Short mmCIF file of C-alpha atoms in Angstrom, two decimals:
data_model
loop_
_atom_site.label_atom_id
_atom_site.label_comp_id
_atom_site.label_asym_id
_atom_site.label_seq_id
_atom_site.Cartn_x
_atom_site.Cartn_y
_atom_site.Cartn_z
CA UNK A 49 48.41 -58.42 -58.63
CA UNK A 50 45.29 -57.18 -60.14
CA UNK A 51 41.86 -57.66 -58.98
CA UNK A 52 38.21 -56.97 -58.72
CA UNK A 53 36.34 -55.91 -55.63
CA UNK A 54 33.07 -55.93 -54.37
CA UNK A 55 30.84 -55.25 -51.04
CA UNK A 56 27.66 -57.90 -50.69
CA UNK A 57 25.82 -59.60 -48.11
CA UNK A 58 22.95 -62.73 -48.25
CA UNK A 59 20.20 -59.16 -49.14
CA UNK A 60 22.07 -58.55 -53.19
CA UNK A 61 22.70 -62.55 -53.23
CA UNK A 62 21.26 -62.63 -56.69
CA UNK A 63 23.08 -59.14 -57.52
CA UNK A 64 26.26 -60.89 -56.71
CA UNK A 65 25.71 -63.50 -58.73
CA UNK A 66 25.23 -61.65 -61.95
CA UNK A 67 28.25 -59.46 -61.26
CA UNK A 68 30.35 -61.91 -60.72
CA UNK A 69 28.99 -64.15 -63.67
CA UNK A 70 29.54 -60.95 -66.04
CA UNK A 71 33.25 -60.53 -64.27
CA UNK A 72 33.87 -64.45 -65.38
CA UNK A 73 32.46 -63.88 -68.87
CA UNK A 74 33.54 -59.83 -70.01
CA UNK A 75 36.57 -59.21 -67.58
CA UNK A 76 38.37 -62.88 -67.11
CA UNK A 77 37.67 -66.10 -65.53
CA UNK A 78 40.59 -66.09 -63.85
CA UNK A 79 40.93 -62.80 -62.63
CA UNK A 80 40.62 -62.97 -58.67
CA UNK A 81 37.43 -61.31 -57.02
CA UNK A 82 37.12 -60.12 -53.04
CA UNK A 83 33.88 -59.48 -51.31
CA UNK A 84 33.90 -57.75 -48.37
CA UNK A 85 31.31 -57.88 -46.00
CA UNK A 86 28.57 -55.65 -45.36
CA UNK A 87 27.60 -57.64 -42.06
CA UNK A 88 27.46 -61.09 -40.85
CA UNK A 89 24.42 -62.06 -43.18
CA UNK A 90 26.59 -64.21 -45.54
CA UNK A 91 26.05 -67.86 -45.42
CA UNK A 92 24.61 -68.50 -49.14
CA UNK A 93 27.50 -65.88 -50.42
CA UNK A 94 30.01 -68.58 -48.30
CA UNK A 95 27.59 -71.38 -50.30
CA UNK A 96 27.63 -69.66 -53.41
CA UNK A 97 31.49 -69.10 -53.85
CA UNK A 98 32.33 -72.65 -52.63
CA UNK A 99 32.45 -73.44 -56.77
CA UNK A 100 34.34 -70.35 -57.75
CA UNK A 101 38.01 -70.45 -57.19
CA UNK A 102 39.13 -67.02 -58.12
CA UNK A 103 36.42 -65.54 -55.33
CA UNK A 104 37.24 -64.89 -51.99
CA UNK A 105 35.33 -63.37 -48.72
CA UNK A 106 37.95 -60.76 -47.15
CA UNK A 107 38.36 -61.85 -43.27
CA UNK A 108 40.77 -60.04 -41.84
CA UNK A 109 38.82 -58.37 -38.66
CA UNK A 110 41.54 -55.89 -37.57
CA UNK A 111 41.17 -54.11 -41.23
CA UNK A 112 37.22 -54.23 -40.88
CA UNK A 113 37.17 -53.07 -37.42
CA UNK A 114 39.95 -50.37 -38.08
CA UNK A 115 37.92 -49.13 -41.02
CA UNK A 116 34.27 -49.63 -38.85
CA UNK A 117 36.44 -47.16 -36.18
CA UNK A 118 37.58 -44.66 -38.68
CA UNK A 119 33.91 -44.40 -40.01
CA UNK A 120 32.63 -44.28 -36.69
CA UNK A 121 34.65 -41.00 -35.46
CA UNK A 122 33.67 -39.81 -38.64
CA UNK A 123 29.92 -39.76 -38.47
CA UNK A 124 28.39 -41.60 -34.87
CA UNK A 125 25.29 -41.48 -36.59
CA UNK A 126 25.62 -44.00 -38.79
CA UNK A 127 24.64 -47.09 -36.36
CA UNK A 128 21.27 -48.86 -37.73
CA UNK A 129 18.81 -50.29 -35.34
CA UNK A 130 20.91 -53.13 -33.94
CA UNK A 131 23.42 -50.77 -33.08
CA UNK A 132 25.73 -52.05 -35.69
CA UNK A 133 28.08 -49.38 -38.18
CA UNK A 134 26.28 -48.66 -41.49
CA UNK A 135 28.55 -51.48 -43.64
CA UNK A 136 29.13 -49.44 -46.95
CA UNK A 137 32.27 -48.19 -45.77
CA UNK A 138 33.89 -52.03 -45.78
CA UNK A 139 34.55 -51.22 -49.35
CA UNK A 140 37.74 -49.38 -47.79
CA UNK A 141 39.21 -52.63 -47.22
CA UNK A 142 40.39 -52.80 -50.42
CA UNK A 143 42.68 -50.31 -49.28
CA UNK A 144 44.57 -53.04 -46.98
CA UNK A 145 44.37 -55.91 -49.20
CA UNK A 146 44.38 -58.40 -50.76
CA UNK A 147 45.35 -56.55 -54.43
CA UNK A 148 48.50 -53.94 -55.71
CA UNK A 149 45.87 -52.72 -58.49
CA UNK A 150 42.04 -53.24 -58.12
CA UNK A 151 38.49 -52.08 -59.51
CA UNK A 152 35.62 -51.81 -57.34
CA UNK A 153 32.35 -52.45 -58.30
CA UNK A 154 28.84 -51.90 -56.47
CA UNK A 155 26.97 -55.25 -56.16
CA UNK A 156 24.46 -53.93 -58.37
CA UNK A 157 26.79 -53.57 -61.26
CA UNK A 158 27.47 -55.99 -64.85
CA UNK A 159 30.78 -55.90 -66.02
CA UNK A 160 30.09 -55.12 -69.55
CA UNK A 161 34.46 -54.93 -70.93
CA UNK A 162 37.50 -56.28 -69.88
CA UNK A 163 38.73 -53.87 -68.06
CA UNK A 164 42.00 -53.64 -69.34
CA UNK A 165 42.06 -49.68 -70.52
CA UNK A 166 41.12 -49.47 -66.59
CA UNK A 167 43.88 -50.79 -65.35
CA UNK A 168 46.30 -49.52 -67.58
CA UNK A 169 45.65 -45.63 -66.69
CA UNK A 170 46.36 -46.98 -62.92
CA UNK A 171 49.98 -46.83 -64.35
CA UNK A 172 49.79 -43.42 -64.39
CA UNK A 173 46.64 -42.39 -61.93
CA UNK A 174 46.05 -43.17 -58.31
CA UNK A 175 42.46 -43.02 -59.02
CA UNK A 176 40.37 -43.79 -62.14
CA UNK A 177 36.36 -44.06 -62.07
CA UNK A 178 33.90 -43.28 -65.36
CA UNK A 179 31.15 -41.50 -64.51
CA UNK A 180 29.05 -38.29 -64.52
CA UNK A 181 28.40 -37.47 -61.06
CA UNK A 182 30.24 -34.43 -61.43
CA UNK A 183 26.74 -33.12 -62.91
CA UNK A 184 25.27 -33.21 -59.49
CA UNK A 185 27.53 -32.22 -56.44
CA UNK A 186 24.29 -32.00 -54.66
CA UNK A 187 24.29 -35.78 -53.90
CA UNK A 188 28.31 -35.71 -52.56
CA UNK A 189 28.54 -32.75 -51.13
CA UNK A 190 26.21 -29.90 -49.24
CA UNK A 191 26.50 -27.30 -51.19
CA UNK A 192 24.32 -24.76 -49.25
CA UNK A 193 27.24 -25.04 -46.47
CA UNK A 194 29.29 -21.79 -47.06
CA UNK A 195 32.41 -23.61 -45.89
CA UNK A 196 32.37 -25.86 -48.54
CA UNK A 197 34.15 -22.99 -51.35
CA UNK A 198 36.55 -22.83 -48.48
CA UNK A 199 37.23 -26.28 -48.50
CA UNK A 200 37.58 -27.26 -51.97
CA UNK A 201 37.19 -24.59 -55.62
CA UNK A 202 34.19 -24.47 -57.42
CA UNK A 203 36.44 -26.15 -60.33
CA UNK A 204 37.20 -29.13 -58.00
CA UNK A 205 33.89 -29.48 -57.38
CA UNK A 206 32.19 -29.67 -60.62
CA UNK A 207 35.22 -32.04 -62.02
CA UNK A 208 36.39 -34.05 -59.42
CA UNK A 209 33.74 -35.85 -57.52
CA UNK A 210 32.65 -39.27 -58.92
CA UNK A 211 30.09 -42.10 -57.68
CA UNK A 212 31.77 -44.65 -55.38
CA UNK A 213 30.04 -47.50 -56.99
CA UNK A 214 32.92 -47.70 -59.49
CA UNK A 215 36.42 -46.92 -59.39
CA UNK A 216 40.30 -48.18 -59.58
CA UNK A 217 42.98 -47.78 -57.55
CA UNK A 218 45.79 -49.24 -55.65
CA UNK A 219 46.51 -50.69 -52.36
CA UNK A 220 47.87 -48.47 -49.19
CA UNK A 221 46.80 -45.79 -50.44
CA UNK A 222 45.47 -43.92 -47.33
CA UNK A 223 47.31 -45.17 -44.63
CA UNK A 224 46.57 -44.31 -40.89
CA UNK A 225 48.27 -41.52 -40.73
CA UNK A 226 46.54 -40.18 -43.14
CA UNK A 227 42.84 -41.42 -41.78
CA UNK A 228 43.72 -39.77 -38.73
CA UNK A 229 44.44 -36.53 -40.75
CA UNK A 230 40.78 -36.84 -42.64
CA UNK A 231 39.34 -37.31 -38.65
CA UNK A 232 40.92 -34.48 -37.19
CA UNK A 233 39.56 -32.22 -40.54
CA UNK A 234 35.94 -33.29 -40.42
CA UNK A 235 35.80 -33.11 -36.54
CA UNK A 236 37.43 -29.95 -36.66
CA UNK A 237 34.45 -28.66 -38.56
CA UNK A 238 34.51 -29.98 -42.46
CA UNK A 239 31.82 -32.23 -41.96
CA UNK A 240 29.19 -30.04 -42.73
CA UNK A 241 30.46 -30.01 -45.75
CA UNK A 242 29.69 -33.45 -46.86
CA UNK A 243 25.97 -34.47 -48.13
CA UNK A 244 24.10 -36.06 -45.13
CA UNK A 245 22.18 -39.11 -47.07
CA UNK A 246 24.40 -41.10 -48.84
CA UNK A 247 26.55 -43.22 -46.58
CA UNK A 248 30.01 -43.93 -47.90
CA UNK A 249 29.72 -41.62 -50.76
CA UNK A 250 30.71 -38.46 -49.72
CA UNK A 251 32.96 -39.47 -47.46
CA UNK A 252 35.58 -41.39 -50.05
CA UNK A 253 35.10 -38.33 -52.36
CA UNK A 254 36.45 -36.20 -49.58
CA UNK A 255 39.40 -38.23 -49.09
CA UNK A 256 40.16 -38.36 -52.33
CA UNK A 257 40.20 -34.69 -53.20
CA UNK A 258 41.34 -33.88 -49.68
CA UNK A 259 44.56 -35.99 -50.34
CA UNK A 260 45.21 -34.56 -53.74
CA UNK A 261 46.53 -37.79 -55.36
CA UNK A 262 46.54 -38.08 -58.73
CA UNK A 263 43.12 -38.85 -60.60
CA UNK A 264 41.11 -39.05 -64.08
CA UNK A 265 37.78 -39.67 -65.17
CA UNK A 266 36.96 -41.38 -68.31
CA UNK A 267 33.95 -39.22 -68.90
CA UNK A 268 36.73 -35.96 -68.84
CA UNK A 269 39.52 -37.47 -70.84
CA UNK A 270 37.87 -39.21 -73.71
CA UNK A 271 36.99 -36.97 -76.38
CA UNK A 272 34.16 -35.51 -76.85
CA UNK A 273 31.39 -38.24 -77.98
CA UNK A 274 33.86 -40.98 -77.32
CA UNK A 275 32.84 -41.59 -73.21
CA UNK A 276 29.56 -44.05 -72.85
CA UNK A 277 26.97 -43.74 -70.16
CA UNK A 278 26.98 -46.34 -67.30
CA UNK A 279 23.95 -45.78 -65.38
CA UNK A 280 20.30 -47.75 -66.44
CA UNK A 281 18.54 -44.53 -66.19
CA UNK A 282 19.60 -44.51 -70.00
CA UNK A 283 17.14 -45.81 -72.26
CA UNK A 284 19.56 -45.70 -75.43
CA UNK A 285 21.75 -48.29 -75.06
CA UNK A 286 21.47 -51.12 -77.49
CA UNK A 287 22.13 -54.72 -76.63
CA UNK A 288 24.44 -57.38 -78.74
CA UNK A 289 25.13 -60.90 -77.80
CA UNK A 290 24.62 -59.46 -73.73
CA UNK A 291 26.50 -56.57 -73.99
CA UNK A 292 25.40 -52.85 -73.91
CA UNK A 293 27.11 -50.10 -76.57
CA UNK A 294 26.27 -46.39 -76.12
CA UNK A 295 25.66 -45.07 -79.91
CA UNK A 296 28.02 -47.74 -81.18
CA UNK A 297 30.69 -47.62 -78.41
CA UNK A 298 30.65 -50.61 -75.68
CA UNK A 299 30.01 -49.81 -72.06
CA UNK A 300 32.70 -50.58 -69.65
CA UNK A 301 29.94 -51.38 -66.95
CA UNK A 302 26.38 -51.25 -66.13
CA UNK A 303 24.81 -49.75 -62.89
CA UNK A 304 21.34 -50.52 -61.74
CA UNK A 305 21.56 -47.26 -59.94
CA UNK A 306 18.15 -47.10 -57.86
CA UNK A 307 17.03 -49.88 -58.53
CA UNK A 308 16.26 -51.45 -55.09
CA UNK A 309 17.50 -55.07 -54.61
CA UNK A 310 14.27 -56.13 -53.05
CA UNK A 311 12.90 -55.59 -56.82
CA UNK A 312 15.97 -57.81 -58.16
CA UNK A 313 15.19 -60.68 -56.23
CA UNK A 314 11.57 -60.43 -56.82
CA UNK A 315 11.96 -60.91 -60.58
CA UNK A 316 15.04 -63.83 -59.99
CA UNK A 317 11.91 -65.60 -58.15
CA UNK A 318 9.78 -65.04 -61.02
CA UNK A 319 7.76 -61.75 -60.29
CA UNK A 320 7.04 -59.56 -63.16
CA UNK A 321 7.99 -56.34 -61.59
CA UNK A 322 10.41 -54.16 -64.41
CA UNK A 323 13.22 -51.98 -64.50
CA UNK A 324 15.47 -50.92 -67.10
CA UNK A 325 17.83 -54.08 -68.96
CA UNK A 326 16.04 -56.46 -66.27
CA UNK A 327 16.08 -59.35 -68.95
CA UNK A 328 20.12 -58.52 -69.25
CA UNK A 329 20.29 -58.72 -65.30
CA UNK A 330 18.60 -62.59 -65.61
CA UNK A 331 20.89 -63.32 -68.18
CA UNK A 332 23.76 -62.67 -65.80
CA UNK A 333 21.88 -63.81 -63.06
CA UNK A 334 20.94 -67.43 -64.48
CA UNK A 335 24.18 -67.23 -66.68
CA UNK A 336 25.42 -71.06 -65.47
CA UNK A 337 21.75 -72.19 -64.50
CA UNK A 338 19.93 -71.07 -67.61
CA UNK A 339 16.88 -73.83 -66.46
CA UNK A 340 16.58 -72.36 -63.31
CA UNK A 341 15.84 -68.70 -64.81
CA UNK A 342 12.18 -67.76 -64.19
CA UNK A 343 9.22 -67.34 -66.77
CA UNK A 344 8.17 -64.24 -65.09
CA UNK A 345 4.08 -64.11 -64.61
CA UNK A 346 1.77 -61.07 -64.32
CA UNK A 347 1.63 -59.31 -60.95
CA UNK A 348 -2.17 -59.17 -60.58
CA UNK A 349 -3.52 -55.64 -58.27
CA UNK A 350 -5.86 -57.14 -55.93
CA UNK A 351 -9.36 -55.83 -56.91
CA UNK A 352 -11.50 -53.86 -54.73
CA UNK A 353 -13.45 -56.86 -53.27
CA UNK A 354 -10.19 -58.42 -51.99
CA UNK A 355 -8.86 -54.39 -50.60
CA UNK A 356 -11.93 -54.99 -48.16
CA UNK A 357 -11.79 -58.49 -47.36
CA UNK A 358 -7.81 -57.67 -46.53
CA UNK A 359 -9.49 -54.99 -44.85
CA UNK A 360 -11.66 -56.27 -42.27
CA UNK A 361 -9.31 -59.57 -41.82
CA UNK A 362 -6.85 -56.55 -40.46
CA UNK A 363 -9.80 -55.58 -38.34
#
């Protein structure tokens, strides 16, 4: 069975809800969706999904907690304040269940295709994604550590490393024999080879390449000036009818890349702030409540009389 996947809690609520909406309208209506948890902050997801058959909230604890271990031998550091594992990592799940074949997809991501040319190279690939993260291994891995040639080619590295907020590939794939394998490695000294601020990221790149499984990225195997862009830091694309299309050529998916979700659910309550296809994001946001979808006012700066008032109210 096929499916999509996903990683949210209550913070990207109104994320969610515009993937998912653009999964239901460019992907399938049927096709079934998985979140998996970042925490425990998840009661207006639970709300939310109550009217969507095909979505389900992955529960199986002794997958989460296995995977919450394995990231925990990996990197100890990654506890936040409440002394609770950095969540990213859930995405692994998908891993264990619940589909043969699946895509993963950030939160902060629009379907903007149907997938299908996705799946199908999974016929032939253990791991697909479409992106150009390969132009910056500075972001994956630490590439001032000296071990890091020893680890993996120069080639490897400038081809083979991808974003993890998009990519397709099939359950069991690293089983715990092999996890145990990728702890033993990066205790034994090859994490200092991964990049130290960005969570998950680094980490399922490693695995991959470490593994050697078969893989392909959409931005290498199309021909030249076929392969679109995915990422809103490009100001080209051109909207039709809610989709996006890269000098004529539809995007598979959108990623609001840096764009904080704090500044997402300020403009689903109505705040003017802006960031690149924001009015797209509403339309998937609002999709099935199109009279609940804000009329977005003016921010106003407070003016210098207000600064002091705010000022000596502080004092």
């Amino acid at each position: 069975m096929n499916g999509i996947c996903t990683l949210a809690n209550d913070r990207v609520f109104d994320q969610l809800v515009a993937l998912l909406n653009s999964i239901e309208v460019n992907v399938g209506r049927d096709i079934p969706v998985c979140i998996y948890p970042f925490d425990d902050q998840l009661d207006r997801i639970r709300t939310e999904i109550q009217n969507r058959p095909n979505v389900m909230l992955y529960d199986d604890q002794e997958s989460i907690r296995q995977w919450d271990e394995f990231m925990r031998q990996i990197d100890p550091t990654k506890l936040n304040q409440k002394e609770r594992l950095y969540g990213a990592h859930r995405r692994f799940c998908a891993f264990d269940a619940p589909f043969d074949r699946f895509i993963y997809m950030d939160a902060d991501t629009l379907a903007m295709s149907s997938m299908a040319h996705i799946f199908a190279l999974l016929e032939n690939h253990d791991w697909v994604v479409y992106d150009f993260q390969f132009l910056d291994p500075s972001k994956i891995y630490n590439t001032e550590s000296p071990k890091l040639h020893e680890v993996f080619s120069t080639d490897r590295i400038n081809k083979e490393i991808f974003c993890s907020g998009f990519y397709a590939s099939k359950r069991g794939l690293f089983n715990l024999e092999q996890r145990e394998d990728f702890i033993q490695a990066l205790q034994s000294g090859d994490r200092e080879i991964l990049y130290g601020g960005a969570g998950e990221q680094p980490v399922i790149n490693y695995m991959v390449m470490k593994s050697g499984i078969k893989t392909c990225n959409l931005a290498h195997l199309l021909p030249y000036g076929e392969s679109t862009g995915c990422s809103v830091t490009s100001n080209h694309f051109e909207e039709r009818e809610h989709i996006l299309y890269d000098r004529g050529r539809q995007l598979t998916y959108l990623h609001y890349i840096g764009v904080k979700p704090q500044r997402m659910e300020q403009v689903a309550k109505g705040e003017a702030v802006t960031f690149p296809y924001r009015d797209l994001f509403l339309y998937y946001r609002f999709l099935h409540e199109p009279e609940k979808r804000p009329v977005l006012t003016q921010v106003q700066s407070p003016t210098f009389v207000q600064k002091v008032l705010q000022k000596l109210r502080i004092a």
